[in-house]
CSV table of C-alpha atoms and ligand atoms in Angstrom, one decimal:
chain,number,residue,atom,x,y,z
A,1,UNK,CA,0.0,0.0,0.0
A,2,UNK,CA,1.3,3.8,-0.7
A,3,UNK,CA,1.2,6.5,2.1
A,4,UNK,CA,-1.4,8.3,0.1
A,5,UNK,CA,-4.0,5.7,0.3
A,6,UNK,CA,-3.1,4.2,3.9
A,7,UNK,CA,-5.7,5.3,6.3
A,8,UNK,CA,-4.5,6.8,9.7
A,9,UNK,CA,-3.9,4.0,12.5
A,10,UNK,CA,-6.6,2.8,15.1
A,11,UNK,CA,-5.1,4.2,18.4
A,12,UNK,CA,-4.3,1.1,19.8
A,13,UNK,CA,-1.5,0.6,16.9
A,14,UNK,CA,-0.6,4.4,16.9
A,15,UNK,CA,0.2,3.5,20.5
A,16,UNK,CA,2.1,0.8,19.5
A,17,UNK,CA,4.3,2.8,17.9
A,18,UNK,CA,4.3,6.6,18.2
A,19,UNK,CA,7.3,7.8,19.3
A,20,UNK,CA,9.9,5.4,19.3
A,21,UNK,CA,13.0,5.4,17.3
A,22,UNK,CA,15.0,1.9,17.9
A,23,UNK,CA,17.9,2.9,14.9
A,24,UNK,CA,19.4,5.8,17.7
A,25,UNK,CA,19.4,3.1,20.3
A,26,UNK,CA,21.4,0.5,19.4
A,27,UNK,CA,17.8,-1.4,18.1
A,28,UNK,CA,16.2,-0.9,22.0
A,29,UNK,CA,12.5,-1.0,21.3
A,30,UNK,CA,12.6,1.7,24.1
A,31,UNK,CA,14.3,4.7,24.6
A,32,UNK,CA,16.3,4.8,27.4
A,33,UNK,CA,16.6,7.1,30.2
A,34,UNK,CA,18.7,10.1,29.5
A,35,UNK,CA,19.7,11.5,32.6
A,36,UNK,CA,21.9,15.2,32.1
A,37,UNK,CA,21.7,18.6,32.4
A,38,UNK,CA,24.1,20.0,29.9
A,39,UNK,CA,24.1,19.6,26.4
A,40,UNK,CA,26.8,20.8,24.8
A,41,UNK,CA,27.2,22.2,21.1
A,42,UNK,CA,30.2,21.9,18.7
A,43,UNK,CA,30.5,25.5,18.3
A,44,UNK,CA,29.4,29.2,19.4
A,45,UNK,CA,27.8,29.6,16.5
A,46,UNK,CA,25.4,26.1,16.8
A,47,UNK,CA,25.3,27.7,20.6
A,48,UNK,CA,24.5,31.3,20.1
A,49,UNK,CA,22.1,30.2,17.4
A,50,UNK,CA,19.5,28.2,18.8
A,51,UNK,CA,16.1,29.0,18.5
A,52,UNK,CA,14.3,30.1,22.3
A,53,UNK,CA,11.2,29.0,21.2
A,54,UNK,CA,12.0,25.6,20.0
A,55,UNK,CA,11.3,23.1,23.1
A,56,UNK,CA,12.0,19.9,21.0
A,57,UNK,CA,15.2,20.0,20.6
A,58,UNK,CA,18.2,19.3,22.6
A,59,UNK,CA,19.6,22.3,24.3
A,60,UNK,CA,19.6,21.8,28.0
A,61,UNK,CA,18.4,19.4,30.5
A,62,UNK,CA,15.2,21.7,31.5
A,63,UNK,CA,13.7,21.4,28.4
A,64,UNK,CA,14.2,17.9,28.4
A,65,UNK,CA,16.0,14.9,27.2
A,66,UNK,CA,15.3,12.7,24.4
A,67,UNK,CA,13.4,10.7,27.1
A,68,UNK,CA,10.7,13.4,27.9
A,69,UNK,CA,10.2,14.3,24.3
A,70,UNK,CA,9.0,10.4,23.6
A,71,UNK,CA,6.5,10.3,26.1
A,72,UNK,CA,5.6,14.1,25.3
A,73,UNK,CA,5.5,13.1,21.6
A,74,UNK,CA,3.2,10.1,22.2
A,75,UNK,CA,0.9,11.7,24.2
A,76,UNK,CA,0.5,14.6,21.7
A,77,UNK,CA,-0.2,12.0,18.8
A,78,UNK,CA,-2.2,9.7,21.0
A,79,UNK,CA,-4.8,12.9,21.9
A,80,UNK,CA,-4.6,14.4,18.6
A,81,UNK,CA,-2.9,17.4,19.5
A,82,UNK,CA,0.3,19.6,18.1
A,83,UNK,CA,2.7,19.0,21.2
A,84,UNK,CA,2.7,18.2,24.9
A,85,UNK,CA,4.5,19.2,27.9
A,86,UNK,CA,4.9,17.0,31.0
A,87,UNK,CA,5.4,18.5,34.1
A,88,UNK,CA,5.7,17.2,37.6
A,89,UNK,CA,2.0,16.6,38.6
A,90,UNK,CA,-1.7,16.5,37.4
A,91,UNK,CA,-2.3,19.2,39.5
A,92,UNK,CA,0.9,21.5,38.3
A,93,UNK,CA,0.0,20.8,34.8
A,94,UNK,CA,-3.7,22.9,35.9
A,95,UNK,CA,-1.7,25.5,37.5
A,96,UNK,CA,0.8,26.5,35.4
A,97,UNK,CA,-1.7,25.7,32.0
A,98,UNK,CA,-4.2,28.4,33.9
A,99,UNK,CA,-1.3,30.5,34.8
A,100,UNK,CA,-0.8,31.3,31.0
A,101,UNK,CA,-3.9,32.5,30.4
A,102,UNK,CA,-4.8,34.6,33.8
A,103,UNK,CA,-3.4,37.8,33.8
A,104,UNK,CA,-4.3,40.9,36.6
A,105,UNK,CA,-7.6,42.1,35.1
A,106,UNK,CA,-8.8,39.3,33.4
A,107,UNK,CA,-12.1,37.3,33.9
A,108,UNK,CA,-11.5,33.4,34.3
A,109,UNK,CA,-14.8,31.0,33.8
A,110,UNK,CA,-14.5,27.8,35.5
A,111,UNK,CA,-16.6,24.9,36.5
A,112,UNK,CA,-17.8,24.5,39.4
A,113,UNK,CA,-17.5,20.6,39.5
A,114,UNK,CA,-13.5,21.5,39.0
A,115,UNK,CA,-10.8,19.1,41.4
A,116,UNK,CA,-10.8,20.4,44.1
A,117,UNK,CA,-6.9,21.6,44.4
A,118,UNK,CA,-7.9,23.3,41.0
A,119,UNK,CA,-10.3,25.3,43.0
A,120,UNK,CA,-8.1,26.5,45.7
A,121,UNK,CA,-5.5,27.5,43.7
A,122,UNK,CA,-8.2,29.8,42.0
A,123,UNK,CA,-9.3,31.0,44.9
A,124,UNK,CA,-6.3,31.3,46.5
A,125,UNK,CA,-3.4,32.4,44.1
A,126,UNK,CA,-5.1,33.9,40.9
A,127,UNK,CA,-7.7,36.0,43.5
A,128,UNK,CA,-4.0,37.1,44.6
A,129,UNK,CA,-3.0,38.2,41.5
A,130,UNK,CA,-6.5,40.1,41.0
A,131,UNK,CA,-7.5,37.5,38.6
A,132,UNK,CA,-11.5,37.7,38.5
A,133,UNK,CA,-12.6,33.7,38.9
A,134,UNK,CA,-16.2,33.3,38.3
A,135,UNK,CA,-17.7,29.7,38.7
A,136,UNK,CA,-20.4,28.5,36.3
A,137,UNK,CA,-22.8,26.0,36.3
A,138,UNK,CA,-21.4,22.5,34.6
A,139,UNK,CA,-24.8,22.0,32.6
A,140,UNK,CA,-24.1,25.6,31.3
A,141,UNK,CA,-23.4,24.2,27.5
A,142,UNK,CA,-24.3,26.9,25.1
A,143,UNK,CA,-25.1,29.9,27.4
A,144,UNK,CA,-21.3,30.5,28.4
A,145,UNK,CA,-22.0,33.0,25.7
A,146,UNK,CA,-23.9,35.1,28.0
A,147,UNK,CA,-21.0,35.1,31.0
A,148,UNK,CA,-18.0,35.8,28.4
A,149,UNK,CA,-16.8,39.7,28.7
A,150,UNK,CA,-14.3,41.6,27.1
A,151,UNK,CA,-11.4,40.5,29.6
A,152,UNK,CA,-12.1,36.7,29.7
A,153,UNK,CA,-9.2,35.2,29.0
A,154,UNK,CA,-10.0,31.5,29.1
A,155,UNK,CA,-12.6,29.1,29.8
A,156,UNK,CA,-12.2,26.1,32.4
A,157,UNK,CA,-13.8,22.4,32.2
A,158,UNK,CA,-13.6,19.7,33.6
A,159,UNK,CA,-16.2,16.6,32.3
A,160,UNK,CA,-17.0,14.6,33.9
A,161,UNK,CA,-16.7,16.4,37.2
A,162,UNK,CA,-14.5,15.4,39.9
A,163,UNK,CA,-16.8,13.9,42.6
A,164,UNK,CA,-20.1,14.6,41.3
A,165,UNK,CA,-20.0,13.1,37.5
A,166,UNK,CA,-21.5,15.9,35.8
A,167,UNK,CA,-20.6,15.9,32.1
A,168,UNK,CA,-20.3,19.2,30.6
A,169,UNK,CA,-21.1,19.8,26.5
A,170,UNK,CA,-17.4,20.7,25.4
A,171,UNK,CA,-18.4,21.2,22.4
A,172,UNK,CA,-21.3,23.7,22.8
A,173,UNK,CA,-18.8,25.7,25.4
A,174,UNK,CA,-16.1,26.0,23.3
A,175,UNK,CA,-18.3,27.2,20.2
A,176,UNK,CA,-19.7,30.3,21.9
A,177,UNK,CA,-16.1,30.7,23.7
A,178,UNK,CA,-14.3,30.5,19.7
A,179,UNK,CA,-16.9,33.0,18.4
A,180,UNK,CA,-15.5,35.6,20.9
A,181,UNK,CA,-11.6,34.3,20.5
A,182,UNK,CA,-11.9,32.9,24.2
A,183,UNK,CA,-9.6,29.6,24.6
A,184,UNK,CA,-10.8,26.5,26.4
A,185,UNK,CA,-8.5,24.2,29.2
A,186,UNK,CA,-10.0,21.1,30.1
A,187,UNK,CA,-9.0,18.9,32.6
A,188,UNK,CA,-9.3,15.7,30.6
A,189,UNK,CA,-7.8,13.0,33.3
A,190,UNK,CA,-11.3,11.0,32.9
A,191,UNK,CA,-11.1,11.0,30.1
A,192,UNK,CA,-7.5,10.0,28.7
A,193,UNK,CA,-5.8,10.8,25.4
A,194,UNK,CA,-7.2,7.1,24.7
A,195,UNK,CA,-11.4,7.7,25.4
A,196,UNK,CA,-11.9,11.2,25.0
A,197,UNK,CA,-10.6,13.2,21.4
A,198,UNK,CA,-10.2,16.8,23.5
A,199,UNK,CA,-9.0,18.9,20.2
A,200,UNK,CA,-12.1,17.3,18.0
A,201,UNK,CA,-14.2,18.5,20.3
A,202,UNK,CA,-13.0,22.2,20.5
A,203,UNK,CA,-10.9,22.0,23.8
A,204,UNK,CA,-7.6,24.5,23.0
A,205,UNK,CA,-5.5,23.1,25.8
A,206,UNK,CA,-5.9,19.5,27.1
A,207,UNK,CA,-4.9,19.2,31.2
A,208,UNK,CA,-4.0,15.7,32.4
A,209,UNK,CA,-2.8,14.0,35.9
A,210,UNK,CA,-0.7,11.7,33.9
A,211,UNK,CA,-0.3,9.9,37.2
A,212,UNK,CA,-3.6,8.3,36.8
A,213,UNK,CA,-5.0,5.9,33.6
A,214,UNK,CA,-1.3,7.1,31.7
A,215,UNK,CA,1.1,6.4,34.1
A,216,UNK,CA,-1.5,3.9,35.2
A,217,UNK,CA,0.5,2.0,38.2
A,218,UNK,CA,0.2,3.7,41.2
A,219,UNK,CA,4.0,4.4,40.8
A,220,UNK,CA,4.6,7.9,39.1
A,221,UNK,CA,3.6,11.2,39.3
A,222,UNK,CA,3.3,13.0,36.4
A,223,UNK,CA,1.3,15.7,34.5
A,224,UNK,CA,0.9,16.6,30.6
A,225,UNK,CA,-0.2,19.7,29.0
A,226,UNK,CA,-1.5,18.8,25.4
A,227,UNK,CA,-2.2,22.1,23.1
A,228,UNK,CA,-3.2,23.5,19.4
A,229,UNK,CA,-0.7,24.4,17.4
A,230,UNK,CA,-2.1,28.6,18.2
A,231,UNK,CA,-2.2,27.9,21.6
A,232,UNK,CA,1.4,26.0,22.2
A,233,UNK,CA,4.0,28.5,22.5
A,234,UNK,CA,1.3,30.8,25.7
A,235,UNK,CA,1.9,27.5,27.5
A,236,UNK,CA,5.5,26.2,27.2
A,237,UNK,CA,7.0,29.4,27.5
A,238,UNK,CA,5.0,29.3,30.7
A,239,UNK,CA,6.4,26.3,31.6
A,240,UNK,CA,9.5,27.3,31.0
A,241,UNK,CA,9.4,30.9,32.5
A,242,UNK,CA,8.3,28.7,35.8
A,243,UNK,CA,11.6,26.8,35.5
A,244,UNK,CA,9.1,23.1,35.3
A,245,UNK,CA,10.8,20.2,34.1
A,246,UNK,CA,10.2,16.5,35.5
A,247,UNK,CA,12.6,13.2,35.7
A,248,UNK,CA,13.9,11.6,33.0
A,249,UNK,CA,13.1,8.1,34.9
A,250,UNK,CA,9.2,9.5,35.6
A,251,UNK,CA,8.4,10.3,31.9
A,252,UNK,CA,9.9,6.5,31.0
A,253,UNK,CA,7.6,5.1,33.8
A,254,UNK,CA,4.7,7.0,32.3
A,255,UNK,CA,6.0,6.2,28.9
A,256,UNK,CA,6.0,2.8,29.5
A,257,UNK,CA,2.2,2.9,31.4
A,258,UNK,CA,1.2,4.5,28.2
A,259,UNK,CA,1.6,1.9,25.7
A,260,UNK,CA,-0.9,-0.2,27.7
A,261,UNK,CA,-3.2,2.6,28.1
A,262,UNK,CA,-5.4,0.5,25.7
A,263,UNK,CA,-6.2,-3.0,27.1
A,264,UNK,CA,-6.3,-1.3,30.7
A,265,UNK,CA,-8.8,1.1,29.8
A,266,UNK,CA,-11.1,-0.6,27.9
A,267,UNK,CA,-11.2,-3.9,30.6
A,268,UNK,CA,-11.9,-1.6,33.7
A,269,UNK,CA,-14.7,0.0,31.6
A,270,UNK,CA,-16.2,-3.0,31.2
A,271,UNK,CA,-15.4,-3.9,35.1
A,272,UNK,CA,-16.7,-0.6,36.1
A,273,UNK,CA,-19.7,-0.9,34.2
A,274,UNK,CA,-20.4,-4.6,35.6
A,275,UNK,CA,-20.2,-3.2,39.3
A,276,UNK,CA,-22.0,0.0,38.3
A,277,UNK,CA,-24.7,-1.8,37.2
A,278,UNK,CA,-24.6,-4.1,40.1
A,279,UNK,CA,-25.3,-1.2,42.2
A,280,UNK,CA,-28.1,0.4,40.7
A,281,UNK,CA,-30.2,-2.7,41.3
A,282,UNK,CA,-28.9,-2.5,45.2
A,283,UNK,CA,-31.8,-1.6,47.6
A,284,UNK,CA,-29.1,0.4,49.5
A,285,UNK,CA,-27.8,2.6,46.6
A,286,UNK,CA,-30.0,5.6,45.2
A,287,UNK,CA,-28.0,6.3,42.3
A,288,UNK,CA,-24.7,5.8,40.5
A,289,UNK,CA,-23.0,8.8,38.8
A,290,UNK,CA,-21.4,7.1,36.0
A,291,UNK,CA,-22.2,8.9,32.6
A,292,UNK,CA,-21.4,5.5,31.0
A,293,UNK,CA,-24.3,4.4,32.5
A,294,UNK,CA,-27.5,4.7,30.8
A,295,UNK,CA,-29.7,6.0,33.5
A,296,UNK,CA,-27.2,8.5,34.1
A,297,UNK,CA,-28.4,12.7,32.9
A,298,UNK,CA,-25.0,13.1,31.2
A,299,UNK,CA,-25.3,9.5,29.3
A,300,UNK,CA,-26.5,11.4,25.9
A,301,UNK,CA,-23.4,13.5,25.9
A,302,UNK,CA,-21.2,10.9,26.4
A,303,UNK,CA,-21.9,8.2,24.2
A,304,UNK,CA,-21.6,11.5,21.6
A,305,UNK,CA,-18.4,13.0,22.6
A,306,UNK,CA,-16.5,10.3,24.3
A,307,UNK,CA,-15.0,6.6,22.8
A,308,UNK,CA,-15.0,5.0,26.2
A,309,UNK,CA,-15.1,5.6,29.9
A,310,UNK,CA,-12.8,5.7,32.6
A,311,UNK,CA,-13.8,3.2,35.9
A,312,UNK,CA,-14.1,5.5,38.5
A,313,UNK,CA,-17.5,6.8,39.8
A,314,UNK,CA,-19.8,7.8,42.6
A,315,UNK,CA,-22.6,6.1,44.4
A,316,UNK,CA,-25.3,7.9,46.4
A,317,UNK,CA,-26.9,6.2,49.1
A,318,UNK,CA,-30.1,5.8,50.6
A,319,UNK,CA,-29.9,7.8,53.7
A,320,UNK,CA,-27.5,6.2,56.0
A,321,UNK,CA,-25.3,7.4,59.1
A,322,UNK,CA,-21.7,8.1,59.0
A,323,UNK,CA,-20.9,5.8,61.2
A,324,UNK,CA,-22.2,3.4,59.1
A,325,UNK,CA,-20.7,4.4,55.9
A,326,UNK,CA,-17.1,4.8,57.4
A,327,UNK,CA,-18.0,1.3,58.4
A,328,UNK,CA,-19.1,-0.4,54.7
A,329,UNK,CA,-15.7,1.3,54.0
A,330,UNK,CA,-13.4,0.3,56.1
A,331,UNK,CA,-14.9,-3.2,56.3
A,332,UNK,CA,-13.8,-3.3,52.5
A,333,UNK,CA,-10.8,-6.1,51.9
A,334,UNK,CA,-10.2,-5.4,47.9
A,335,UNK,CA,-10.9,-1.2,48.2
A,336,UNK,CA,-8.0,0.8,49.2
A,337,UNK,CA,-8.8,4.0,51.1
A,338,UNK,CA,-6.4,6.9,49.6
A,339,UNK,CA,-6.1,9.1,47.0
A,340,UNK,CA,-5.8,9.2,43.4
A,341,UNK,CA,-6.9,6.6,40.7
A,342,UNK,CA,-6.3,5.3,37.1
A,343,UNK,CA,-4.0,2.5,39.2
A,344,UNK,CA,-4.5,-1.2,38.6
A,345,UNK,CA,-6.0,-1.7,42.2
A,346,UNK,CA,-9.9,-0.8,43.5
A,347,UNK,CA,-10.3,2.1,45.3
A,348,UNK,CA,-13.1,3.6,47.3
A,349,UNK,CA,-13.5,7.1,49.7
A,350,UNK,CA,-16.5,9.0,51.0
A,351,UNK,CA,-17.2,11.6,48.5
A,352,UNK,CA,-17.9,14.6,50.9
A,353,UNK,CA,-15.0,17.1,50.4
A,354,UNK,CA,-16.0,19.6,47.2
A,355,UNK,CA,-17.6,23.0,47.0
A,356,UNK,CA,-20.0,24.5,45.5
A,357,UNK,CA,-20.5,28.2,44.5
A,358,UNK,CA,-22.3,28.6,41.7
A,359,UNK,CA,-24.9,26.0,41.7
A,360,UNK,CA,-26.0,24.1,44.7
A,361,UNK,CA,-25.4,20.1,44.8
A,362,UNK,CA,-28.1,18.0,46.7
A,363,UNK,CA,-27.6,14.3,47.2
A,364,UNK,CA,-30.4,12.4,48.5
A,365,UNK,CA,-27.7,10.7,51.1
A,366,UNK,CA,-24.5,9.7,52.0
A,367,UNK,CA,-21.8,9.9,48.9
A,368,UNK,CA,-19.2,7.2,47.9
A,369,UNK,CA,-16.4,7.5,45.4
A,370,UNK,CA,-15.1,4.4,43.9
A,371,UNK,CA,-11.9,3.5,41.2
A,372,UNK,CA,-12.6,-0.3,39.9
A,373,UNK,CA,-9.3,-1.9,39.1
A,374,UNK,CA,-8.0,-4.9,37.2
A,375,UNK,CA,-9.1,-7.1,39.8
A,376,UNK,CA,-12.2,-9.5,39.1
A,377,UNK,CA,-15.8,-8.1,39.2
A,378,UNK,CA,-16.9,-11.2,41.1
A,379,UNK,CA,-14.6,-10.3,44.7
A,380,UNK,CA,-15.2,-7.3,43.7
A,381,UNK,CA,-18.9,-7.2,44.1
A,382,UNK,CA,-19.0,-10.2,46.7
A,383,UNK,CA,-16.7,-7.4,48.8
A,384,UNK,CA,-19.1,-4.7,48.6
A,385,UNK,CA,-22.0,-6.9,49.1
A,386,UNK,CA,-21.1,-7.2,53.0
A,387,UNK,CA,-20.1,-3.5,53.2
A,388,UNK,CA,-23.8,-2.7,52.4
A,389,UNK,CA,-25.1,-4.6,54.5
A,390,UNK,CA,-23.3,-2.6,57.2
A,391,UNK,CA,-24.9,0.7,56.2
A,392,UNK,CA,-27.9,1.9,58.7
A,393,UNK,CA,-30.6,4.1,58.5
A,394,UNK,CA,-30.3,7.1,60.4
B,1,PLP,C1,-5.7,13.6,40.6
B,1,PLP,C2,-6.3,14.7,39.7
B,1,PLP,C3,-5.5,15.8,39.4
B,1,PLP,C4,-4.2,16.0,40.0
B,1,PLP,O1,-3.2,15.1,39.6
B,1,PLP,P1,-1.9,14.9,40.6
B,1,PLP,O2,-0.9,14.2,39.7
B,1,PLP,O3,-2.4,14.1,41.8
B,1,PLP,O4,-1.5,16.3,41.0
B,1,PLP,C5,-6.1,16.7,38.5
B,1,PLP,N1,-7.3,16.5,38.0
B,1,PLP,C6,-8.1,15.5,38.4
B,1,PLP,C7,-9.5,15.4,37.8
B,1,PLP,C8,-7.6,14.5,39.2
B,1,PLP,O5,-8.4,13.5,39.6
């Protein structure tokens, strides 16, 4: 077959194979790790001529080694973006991806299902910096358009929401937010470079806690700013003017977690969606915040906008007391209590620490936040079975 009549690669193969370049290693499948600070040229003139705003090539251990630019480069290709930045955390990735776009004066619009840490960094530092952060309603879609001024300077999503589940219509959002040359950031950890296609849906700048479904092990921390090709030189000079720059040994663990991305996700969907389903037939479970679940309000936007769905939801209960949900969770065997998720082990926490500003959240009862690993569905369920039986009415 020619080039010209190859069609482009499913993403599992693209995954395969982006970014690797076995001929300048000896024939390693793998890059290694590059670990250095200086690079040096062969003369003042290669020296003195570099170009400041090329971040892809070698120039000095803060940009990155040829180990960062492979996992950079196969994240970009994987999401569909121009290029990607990794930096040393989910949450630094939403910081310093905000912190090129916020200036003193401007008008920020951001979810107000954001992470939490997203929030207090809003609230804390850019309200510092007279940054005005106005929260909007996560159903908003369309009308944006009528909370966009003159000095916005970018729009913030998140879908779905942490803790709450509430998908958000990207596409919609960033329509209205393009018409008046507004950018959109998205937080798109759910989501992954592998389920959710940020840049065909209109997002500008894609946000993600590599640490979770990429890195994928419970092992690394790591974060990855994926942009437009308009949008890519506002955020790594950013990066850069921060002084950023992360291991050369994280981005091959998160390089490595990556090509697997694939068979990971799509199994703990399916597990996810077997307990999920499990629980909405439980007599002690109200509802399941899961968007990949039918029954679920943001279903319909979902099934448009996203190939797949990560395995971590919430569960709302039929009224119970605390002391009886701290018990169904601490009586779990295959559910870690902690944070984070994307790992190949079950988690679960009580879903009880996020604000609301803009629009009020009401669950019927207790909350519960679960990540469904690799384990089976069976022990997993058969575990959960005798936590519910702990909860009690109040
Ligand atoms: C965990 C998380 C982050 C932050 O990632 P860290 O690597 O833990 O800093 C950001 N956004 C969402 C939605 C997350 O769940």
């Amino acid at each position: 077959m020619t080039g010209s009549t190859r069609r482009p690669p499913h993403k599992d193969t693209l995954i395969g194979h982006a970014a690797r370049d076995p001929q300048r290693f000896d024939g390693m499948v793998n890059p290694p790790v590059f670990r250095g600070s200086t690079v040096l040229f062969e003369d003042c003139a290669t020296y003195e001529g570099r170009d400041p705003d090329d971040y892809k090539v070698m120039r000095y251990g803060v940009h990155g080694t040829p180990t960062t630019f492979a996992f950079e480069d196969a994240v970009a290709k994987l999401e569909g973006g121009h290029a990607a930045v990794a930096v040393p955390s989910g949450l630094a990735a939403i910081t310093l991806a905000l912190s090129a776009y916020a200036k003193q004066g401007s008008h920020l619009l951001v979810t107000d299902s954001a992470y939490g840490p997203a929030r207090n960094f809003c609230d804390r530092r850019l309200s510092a910096w007279g940054v005005d952060v106005e929260y909007y309603d996560p159903a908003i879609g369309a009308g944006i358009a009528a909370l966009i001024r003159p000095n916005t300077c970018a729009v913030y999503c998140e879908a779905p929401g942490s803790m709450t589940f509430e998908m958000q219509d990207i596409p919609a959002i960033a329509a209205a937010a393009h018409a008046r040359g507004v950018p959109v950031l998205a937080d798109n950890t759910w989501g992954t470079p592998y389920f959710f296609r940020a840049f065909e849906r209109g997002v500008d700048v894609s946000i993600h806690a590599g640490t979770k479904y990429i890195a994928g092990h419970s092992d690394t921390l790591m974060g990855v700013i994926v942009t437009t090709e308009a949008q890519w030189l506002t955020v790594r000079r950013t990066v850069a003017d921060f002084g950023t720059c992360v291991s050369p040994d994280d981005c091959w663990l998160a390089l490595r977690g990556l090509r697997t991305i694939g068979v990971r996700m799509r199994h703990q969907m399916q597990s996810a969606l077997t307990v999920a389903r499990w629980l909405a037939a439980h007599p002690r479970v109200s509802r399941v915040l899961f968007p990949a679940l039918e029954s679920d309000p943001g279903h319909a936007i979902w099934k448009r906008d996203f190939d797949g769905a990560a395995s971590l939801f919430a569960v709302v209960l039929e009224p119970a007391t605390d002391e009886s949900v701290i018990a169904l969770i601490d009586s779990l065997q295959l559910f870690g209590i902690g944070s984070s998720w994307g790992g190949y082990e079950s988690l679960a926490i009580r879903g009880k620490h996020f604000r609301r500003t803009a629009t009020p959240w009401t669950a019927e009862g207790p909350m519960i936040r679960l990540h469904i690993g690799l384990e089976h569905t069976d022990d997993l369920i058969a575990d959960l079975e005798q936590g519910l039986a702990r909860l009690v009415a109040p």
